[in-house]
Coordinates of C-alpha atoms in Angstrom, one line a residue:
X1 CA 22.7 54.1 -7.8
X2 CA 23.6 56.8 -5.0
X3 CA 27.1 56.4 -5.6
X4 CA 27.3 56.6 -9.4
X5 CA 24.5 60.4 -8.5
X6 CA 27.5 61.1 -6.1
X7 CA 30.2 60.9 -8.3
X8 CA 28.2 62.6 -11.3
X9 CA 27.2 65.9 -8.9
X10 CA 30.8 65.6 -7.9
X11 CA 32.3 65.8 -11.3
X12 CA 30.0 68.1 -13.3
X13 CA 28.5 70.7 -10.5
X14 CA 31.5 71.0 -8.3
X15 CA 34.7 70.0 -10.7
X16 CA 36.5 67.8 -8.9
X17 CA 38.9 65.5 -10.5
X18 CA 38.5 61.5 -10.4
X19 CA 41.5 61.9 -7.5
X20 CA 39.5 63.9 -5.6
X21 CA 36.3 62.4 -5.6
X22 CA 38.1 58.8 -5.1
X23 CA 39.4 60.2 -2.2
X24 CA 36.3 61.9 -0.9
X25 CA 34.2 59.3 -1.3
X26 CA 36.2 56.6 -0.3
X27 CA 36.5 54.3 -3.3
X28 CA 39.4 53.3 -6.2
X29 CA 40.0 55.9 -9.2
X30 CA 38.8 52.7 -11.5
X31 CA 35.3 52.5 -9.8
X32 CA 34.9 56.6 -10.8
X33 CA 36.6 56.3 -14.1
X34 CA 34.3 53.4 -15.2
X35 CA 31.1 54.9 -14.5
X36 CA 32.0 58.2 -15.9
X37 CA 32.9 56.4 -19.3
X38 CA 29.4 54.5 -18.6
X39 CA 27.6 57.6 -18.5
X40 CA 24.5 55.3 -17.6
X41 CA 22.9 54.4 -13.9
X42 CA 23.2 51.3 -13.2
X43 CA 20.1 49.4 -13.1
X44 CA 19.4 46.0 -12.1
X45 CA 18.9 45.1 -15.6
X46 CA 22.3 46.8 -16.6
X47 CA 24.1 45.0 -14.1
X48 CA 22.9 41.2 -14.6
X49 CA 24.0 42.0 -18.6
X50 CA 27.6 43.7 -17.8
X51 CA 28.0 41.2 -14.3
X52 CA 26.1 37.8 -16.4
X53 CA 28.2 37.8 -19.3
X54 CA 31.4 36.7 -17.6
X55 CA 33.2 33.6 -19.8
X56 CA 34.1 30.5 -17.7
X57 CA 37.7 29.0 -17.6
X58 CA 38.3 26.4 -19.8
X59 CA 38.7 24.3 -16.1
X60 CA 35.2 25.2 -15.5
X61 CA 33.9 24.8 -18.9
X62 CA 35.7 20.8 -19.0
X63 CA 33.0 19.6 -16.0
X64 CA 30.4 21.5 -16.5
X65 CA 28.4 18.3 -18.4
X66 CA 29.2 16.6 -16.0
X67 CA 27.6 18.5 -13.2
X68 CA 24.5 18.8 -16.0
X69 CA 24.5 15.0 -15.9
X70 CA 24.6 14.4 -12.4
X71 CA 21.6 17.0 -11.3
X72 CA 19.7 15.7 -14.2
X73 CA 20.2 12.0 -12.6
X74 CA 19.3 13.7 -9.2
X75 CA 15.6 13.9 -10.7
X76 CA 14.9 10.4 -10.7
X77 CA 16.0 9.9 -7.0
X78 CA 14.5 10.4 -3.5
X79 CA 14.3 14.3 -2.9
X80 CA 16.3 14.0 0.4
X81 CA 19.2 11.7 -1.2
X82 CA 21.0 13.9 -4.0
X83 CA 23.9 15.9 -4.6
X84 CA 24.7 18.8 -2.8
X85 CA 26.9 21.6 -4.4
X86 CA 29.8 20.2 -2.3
X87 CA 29.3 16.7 -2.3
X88 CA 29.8 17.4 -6.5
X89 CA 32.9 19.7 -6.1
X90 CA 34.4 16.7 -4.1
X91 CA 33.5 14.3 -6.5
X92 CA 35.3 16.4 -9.3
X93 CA 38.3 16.5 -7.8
X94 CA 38.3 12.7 -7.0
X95 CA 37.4 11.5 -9.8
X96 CA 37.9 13.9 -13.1
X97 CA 40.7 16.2 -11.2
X98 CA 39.2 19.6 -11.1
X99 CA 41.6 21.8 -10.4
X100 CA 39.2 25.0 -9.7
X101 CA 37.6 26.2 -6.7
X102 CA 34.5 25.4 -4.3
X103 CA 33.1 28.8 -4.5
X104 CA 32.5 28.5 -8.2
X105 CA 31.2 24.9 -8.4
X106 CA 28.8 26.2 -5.9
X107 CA 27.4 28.9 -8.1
X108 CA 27.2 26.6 -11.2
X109 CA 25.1 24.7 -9.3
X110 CA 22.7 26.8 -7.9
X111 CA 22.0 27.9 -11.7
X112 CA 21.5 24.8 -12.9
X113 CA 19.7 23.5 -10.3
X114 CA 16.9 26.4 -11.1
X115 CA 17.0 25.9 -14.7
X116 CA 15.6 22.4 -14.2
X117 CA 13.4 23.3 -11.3
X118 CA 9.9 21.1 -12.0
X119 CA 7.6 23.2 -13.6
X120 CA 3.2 22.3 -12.2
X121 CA 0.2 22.7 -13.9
X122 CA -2.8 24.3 -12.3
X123 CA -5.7 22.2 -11.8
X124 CA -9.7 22.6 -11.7
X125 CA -10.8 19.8 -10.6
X126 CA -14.4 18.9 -11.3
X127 CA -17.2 18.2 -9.0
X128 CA -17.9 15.1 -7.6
X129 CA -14.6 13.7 -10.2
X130 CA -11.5 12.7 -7.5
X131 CA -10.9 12.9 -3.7
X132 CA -7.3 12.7 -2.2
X133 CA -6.1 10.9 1.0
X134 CA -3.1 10.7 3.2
X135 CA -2.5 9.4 7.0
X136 CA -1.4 12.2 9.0
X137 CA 0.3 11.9 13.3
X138 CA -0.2 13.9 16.5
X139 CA -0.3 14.1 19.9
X140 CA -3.2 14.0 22.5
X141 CA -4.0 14.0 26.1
X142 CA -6.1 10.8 26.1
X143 CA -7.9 9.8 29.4
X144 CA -5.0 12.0 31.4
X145 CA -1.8 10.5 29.4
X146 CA -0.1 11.4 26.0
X147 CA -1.1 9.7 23.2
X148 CA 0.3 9.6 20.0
X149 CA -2.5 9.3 17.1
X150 CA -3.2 9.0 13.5
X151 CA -5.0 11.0 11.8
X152 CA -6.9 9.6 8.3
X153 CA -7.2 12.7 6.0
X154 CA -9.5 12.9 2.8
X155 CA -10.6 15.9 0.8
X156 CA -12.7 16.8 -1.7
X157 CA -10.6 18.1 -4.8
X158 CA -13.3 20.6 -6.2
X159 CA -14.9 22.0 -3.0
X160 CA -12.0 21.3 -1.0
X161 CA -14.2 19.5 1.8
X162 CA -12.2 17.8 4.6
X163 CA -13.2 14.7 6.9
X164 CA -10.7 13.8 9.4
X165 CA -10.6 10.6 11.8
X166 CA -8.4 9.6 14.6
X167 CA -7.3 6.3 15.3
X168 CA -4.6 4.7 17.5
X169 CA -2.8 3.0 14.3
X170 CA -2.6 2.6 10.6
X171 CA -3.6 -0.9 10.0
X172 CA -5.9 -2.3 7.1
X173 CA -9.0 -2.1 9.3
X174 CA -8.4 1.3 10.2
X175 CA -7.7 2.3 6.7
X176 CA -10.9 0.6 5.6
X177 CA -12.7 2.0 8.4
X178 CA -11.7 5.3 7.4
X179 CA -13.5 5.7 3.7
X180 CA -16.5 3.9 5.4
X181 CA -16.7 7.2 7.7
X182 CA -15.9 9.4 4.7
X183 CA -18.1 8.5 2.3
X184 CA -21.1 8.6 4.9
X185 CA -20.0 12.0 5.9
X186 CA -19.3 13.6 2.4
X187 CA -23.2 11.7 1.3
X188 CA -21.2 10.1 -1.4
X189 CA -18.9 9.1 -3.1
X190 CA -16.1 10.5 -5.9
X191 CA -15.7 9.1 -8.8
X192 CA -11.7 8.3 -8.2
X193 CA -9.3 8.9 -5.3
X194 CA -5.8 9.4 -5.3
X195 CA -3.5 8.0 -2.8
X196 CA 0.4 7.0 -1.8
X197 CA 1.2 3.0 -2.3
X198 CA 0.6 1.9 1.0
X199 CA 0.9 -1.5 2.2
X200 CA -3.0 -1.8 3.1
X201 CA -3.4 -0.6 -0.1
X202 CA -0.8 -2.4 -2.9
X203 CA 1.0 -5.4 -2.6
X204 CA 3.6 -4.3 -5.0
X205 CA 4.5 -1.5 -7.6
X206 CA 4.6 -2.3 -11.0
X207 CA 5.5 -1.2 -14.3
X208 CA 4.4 2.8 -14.6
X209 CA 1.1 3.4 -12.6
X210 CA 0.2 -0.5 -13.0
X211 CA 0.0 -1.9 -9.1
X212 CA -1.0 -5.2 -7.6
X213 CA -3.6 -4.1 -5.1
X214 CA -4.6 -5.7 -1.7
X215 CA -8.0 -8.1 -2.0
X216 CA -9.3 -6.1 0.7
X217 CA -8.8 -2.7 -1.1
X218 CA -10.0 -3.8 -4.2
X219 CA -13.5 -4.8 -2.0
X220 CA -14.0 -1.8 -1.0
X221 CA -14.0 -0.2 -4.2
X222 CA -16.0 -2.5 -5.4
X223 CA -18.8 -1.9 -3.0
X224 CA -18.5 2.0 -3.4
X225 CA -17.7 1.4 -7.2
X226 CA -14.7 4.4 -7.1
X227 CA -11.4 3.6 -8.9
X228 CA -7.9 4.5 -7.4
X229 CA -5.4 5.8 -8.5
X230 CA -1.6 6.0 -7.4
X231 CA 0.9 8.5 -7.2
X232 CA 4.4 8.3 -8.3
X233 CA 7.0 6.5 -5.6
X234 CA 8.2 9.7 -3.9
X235 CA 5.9 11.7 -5.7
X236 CA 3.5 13.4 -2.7
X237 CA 3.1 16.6 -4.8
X238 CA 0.8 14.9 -6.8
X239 CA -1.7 14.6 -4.5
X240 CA -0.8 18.6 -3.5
X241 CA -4.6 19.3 -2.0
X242 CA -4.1 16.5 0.8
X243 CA -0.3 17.1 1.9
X244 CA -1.0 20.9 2.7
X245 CA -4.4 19.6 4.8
X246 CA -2.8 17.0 6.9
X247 CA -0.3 19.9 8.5
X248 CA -2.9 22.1 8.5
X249 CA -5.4 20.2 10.8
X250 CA -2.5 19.3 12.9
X251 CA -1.7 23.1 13.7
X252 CA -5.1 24.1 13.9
X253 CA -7.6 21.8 15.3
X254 CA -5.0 19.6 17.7
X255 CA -3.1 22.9 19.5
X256 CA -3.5 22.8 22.1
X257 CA -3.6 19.3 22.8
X258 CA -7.5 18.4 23.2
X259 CA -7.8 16.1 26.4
X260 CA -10.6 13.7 25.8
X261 CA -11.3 10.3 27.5
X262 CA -12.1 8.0 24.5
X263 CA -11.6 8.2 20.6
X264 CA -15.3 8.9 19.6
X265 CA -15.5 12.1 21.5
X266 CA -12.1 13.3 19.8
X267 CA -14.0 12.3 16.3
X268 CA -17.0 14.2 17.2
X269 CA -15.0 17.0 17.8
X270 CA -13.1 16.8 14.4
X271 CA -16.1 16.3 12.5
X272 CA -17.4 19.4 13.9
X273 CA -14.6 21.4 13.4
X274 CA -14.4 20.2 9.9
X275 CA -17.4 21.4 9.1
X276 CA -17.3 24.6 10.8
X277 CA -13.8 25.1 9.5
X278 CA -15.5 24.7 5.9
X279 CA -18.5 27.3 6.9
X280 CA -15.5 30.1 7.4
X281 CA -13.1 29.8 4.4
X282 CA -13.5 30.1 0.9
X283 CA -12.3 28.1 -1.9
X284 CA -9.4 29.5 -3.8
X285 CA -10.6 31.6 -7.0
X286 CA -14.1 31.5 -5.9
X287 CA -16.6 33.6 -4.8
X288 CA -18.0 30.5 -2.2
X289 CA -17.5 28.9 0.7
X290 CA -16.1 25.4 1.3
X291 CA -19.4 24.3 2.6
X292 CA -21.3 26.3 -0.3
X293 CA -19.0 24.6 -2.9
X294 CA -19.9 21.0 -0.7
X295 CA -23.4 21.4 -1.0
X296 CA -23.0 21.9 -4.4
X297 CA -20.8 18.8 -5.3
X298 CA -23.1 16.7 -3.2
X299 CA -25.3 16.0 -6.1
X300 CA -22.3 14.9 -8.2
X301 CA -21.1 12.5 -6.0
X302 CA -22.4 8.6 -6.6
X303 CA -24.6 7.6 -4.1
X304 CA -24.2 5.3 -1.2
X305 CA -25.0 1.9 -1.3
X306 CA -28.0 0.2 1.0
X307 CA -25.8 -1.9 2.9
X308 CA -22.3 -0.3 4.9
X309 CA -18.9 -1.9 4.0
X310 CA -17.5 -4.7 6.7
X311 CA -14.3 -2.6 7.2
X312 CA -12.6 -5.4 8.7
X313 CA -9.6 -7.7 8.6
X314 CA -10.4 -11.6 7.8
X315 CA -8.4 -14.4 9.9
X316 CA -8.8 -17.9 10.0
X317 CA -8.2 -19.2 13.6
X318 CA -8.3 -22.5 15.2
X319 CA -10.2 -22.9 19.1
X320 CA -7.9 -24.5 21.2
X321 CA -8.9 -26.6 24.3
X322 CA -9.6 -24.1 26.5
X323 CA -12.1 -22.6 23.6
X324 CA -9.9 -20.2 23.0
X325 CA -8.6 -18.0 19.6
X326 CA -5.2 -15.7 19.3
X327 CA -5.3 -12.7 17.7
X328 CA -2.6 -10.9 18.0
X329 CA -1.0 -11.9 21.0
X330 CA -4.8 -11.7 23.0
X331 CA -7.0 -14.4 23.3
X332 CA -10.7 -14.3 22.8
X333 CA -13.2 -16.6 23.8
X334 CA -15.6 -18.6 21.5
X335 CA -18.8 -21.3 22.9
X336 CA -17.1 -24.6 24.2
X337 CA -18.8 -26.6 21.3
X338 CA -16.5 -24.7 18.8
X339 CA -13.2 -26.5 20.6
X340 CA -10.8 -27.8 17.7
X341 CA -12.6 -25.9 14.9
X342 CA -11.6 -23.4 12.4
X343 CA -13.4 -20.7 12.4
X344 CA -13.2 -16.9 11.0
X345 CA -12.3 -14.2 13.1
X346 CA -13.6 -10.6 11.6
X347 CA -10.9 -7.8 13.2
X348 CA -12.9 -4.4 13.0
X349 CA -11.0 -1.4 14.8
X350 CA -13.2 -1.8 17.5
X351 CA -14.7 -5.2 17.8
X352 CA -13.7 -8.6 16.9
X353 CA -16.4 -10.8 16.0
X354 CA -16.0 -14.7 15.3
X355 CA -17.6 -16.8 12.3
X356 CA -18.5 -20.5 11.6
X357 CA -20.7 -21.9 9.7
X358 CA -21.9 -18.7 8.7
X359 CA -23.5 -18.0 11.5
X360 CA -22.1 -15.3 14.1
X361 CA -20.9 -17.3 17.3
X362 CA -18.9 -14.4 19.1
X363 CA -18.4 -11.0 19.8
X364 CA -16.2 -8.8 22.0
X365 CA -14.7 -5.5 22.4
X366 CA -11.7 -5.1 20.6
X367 CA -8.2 -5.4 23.2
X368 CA -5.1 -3.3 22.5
X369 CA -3.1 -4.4 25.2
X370 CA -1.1 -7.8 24.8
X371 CA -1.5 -11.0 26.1
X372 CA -4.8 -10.3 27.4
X373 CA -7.5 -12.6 28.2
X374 CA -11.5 -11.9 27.3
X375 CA -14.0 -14.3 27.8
X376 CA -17.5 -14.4 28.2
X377 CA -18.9 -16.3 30.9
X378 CA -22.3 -17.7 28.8
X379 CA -19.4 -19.5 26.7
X380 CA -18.6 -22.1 28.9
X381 CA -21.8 -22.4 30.4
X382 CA -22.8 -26.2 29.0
X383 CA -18.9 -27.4 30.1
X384 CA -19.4 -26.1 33.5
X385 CA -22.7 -28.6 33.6
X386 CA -19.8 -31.2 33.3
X387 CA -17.5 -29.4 35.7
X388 CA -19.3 -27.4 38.0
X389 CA -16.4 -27.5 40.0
X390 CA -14.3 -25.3 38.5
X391 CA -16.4 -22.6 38.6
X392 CA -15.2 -21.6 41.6
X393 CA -12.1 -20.4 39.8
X394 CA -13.1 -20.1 36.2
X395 CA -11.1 -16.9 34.1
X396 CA -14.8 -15.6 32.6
X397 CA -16.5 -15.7 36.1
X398 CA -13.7 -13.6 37.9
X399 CA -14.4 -11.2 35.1
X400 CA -15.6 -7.4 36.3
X401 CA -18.1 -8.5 33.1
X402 CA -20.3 -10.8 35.8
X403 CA -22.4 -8.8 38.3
X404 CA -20.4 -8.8 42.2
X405 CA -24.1 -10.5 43.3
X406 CA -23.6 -13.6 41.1
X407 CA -20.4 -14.2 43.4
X408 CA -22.1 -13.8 46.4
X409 CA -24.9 -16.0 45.6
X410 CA -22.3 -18.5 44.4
X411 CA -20.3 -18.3 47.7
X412 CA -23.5 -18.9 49.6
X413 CA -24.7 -22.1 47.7
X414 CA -21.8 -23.8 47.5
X415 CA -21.3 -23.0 51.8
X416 CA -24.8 -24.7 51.9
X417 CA -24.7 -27.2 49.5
X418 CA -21.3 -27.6 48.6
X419 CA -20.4 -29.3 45.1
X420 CA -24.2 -30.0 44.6
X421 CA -24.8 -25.6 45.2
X422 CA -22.2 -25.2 42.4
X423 CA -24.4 -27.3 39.9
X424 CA -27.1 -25.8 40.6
X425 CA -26.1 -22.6 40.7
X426 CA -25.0 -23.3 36.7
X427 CA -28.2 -24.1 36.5
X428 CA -29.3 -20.5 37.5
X429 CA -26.8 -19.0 34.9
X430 CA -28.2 -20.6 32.5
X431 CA -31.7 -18.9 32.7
X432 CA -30.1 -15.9 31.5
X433 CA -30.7 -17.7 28.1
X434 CA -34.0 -17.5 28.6
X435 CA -34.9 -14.1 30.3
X436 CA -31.7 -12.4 29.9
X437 CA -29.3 -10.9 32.2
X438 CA -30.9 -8.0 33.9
X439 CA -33.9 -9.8 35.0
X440 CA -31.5 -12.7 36.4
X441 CA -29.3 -10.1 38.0
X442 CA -32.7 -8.3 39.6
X443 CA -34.1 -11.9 40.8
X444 CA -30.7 -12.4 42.6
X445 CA -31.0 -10.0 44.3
X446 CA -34.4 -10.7 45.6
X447 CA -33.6 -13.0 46.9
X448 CA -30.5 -12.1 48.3
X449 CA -32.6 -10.1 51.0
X450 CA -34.2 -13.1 51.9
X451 CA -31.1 -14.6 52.9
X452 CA -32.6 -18.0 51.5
X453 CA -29.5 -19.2 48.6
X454 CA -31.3 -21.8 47.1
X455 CA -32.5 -22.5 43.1
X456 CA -36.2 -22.9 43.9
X457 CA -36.0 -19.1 45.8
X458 CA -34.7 -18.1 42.6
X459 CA -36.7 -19.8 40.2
X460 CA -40.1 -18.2 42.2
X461 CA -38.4 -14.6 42.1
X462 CA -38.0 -15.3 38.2
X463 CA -41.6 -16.1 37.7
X464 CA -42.6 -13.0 39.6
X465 CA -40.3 -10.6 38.0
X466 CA -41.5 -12.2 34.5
X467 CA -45.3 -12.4 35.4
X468 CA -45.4 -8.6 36.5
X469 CA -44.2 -8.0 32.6
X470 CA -47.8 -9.7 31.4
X471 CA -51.0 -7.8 31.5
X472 CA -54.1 -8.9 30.9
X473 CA -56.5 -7.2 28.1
X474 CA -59.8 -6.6 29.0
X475 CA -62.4 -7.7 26.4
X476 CA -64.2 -5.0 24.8
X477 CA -67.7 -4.2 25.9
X478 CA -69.7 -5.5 22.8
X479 CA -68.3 -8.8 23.7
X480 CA -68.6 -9.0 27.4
X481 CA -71.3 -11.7 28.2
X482 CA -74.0 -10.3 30.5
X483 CA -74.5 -13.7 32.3
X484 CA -72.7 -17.1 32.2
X485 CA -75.6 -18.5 30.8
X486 CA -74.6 -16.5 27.8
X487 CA -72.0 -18.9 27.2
X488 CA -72.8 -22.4 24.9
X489 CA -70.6 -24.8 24.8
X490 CA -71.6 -28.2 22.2
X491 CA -71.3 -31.1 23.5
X492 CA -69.1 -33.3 22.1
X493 CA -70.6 -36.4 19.5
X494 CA -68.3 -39.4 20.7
X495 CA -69.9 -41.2 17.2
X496 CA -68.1 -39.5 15.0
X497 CA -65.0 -40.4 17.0
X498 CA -65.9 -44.0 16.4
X499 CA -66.4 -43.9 12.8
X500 CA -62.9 -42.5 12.2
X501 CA -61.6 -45.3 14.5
X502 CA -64.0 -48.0 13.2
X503 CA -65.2 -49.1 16.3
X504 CA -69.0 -49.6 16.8
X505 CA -69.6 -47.6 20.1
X506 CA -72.8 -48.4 20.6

């Protein structure tokens, strides 16, 4: 535009030929003839018609379908696997002999490639109608160390709620685990949710948005009676709302990296920051807050049923001799009686507990190291009867589990009394059954300071501990007798005893 002014000023105010004002300004007699024939500035909208009319070579015009055909293909495929502008020009020449040049293959391509640019819908999604979910990674400082985590990510749709969760994988039970938490946080639950086919979720894609879902998965929908549903393989815009969240916690409620010392106080801390996150911004279009619009769809949500979802994994496992089950390269321990059963182990994210019979037998915190070994000493209690022996050396009596002064009051009997201390002291463990551990643990101790290591000390400290536990009620005052003599007591007719007997008594 200034240099078509210049070379109008030029010609009409001070007369100077097309020579002279080439020269003076520094540019070909063609560029000043052409715009003085013009006679027009030239606009943006001038230029793209003069400069966008330009006829392609016959060359050009012999692959163009071809290109067409190849970006139209590219739809179908895996956004980071397609054709790039050069990877087509090379394939021209190979395989049709193209005889033109890169430079304009790469323009073609770049207007085709916006000319079948996917077009999206805007959505208004109603109230209480779909949530979306997506897992989500980042880093912590967890009890001093790095720690990768993953993050489980669902929001609202309508009032764009979040709920966040950290755990240290993404198996089935944590992905169970996760709606549990959700749905208890939002106080309901959406009618649909819309999700990527994961392998805790879908066994297999099939035919258009037909899957074959995991047994588990469907379970939990039926106890919270929502329906999912399942984007399109490669397909995360569907599910737009979730993808933007997951980078968006990540850069906002993890940096810096939080140092915590255990998962649940990293959760408390997310849930908090969801919801005062939510307090502070404002849905899109609307005049009210996140948690304005959540309080709202609250009462569109389905409510929660009476009794929580088991988010757990189900394995059938078989007690070995040493009353031992494997999962996952650990071993857990079960009661002696169960050895060569099946039973059912139930793997929760943080506990495993073991089934048979219908009837819980064990439970223990959940190990994520390997090869670890966790048993409880009250499981081996009634083969130790057998064995007292190998108490001395038994895996769950070494455990930090057992109180240090059940070691020393083992060392002590079995000084005394040898293999006849170890029995009974077995016998002492097992009064825990009866009284439980902490009054055991305080009656060992008692007698600890009398430096007397024998059962029948123990036993006596037992019933002392347990008898200062009973008091006695006093009667009330209306029946208090004044005297003994108050008291009657009939005396018993020994006749009556004889006629149910049939023996004459007299």
């Amino acid at each position: 535009m200034a240099q078509f002014y210049n070379i109008k000023f030029l010609k009409e105010v001070e007369g100077l030929s097309q020579r002279q004002i080439a020269t003076k300004l520094g540019i070909s007699r063609n560029t000043v003839s052409k715009y003085l024939i013009q006679n027009a500035a030239p606009t943006t909208v001038l230029r793209k018609r003069v400069y966008g009319t330009k006829e392609y070579s016959p060359e050009t015009k012999r692959v163009i379908p071809i290109i067409d055909q190849w970006l139209e293909e590219d739809q179908k495929h895996w956004k980071k696997q397609k054709h790039t502008a050069i990877k087509i020009y090379k394939r021209l020449v190979d395989e049709y002999d193209f005889k033109g040049s890169a430079s304009n293959i790469r323009k073609i391509v770049a207007k085709r490639k916006k000319k079948i640019q996917e077009v999206f819908i805007p959505l208004d999604f109603q109230l209480g109608h779909q949530f979306q979910f997506d897992w989500g990674e980042a880093d912590i400082i967890l009890q001093g160390r790095t720690q990768r985590i993953f993050l489980f990510c669902v929001q609202l749709s309508a009032s764009r709620m979040r709920f966040v969760r950290a755990y240290i994988h993404e198996k089935q039970e944590a992905f169970l685990d996760g709606f549990v938490h959700a749905f208890e946080f939002f106080g309901g639950i959406p009618t649909e949710g819309l999700l990527d086919n994961l392998k805790t979720a879908v066994v297999r894609v099939l035919q258009g948005r037909d899957r074959l879902e995991q047994e588990t998965f469907v379970g939990l929908q039926a106890h919270y009676v929502f329906k999912a549903e399942f984007c399109n393989p490669a397909s995360g815009n569907e599910k737009g709302r979730i993808e933007g969240t997951v980078g968006y916690i990540r850069r906002n409620a993890l940096v810096p990296y939080p140092e915590v010392q255990t998962l649940e106080e990293l959760n408390k801390y997310l849930m908090d920051w969801c919801v005062k996150e939510a307090s502070r911004t404002h849905v899109p279009n609307k005049s009210e807050t996140v948690l304005e619009m959540w309080e709202k769809e609250k009462s569109y949500l389905s409510p929660l049923p009476p009794i929580r979802f088991e988010a757990c994994k189900l394995l059938s496992c078989k007690v070995n001799k040493t009353s031992l089950i494997t999962v996952e390269t650990n071993r857990y321990s079960v009661p002696c009686r169960f050895a060569g059963q099946e039973v059912w182990a139930k793997i929760f994210v943080d506990r495993v507990i073991v089934v048979a019979q219908n009837q819980v037998i064990a439970e223990h915190e959940r190990s994520y190291e390997r090869n670890q070994i966790i048993t409880i000493l009250d499981h081996y209690l009634e083969i130790l009867l057998k064995k007292p022996r190998a108490i001395r050396d038994a895996h769950a009596f070494q455990t930090t589990e057992v109180p240090d002064v059940f070691k020393r009051f083992h060392l002590k009997m079995r000084e005394q009394e040898g293999a006849a201390g170890d029995r009974k002291f077995i016998r002492l463990l097992l009064l825990h059954r009866d009284i439980g551990m902490e009054k055991l643990t305080n009656a060992l101790l008692e007698a600890e300071k009398t430096q007397v290591f024998r059962y029948e000390v123990v036993h006596e400290m037992i019933q002392k501990l347990t008898n200062q536990d009973i008091t006695i009620q006093p009667l009330p005052t209306d029946q208090t007798p004044i005297s003994l003599l108050d008291y009657k007591v009939s005396k018993s007719n020994i006749e009556q005893y004889g006629q149910l007997t049939g023996v004459n008594n007299k």
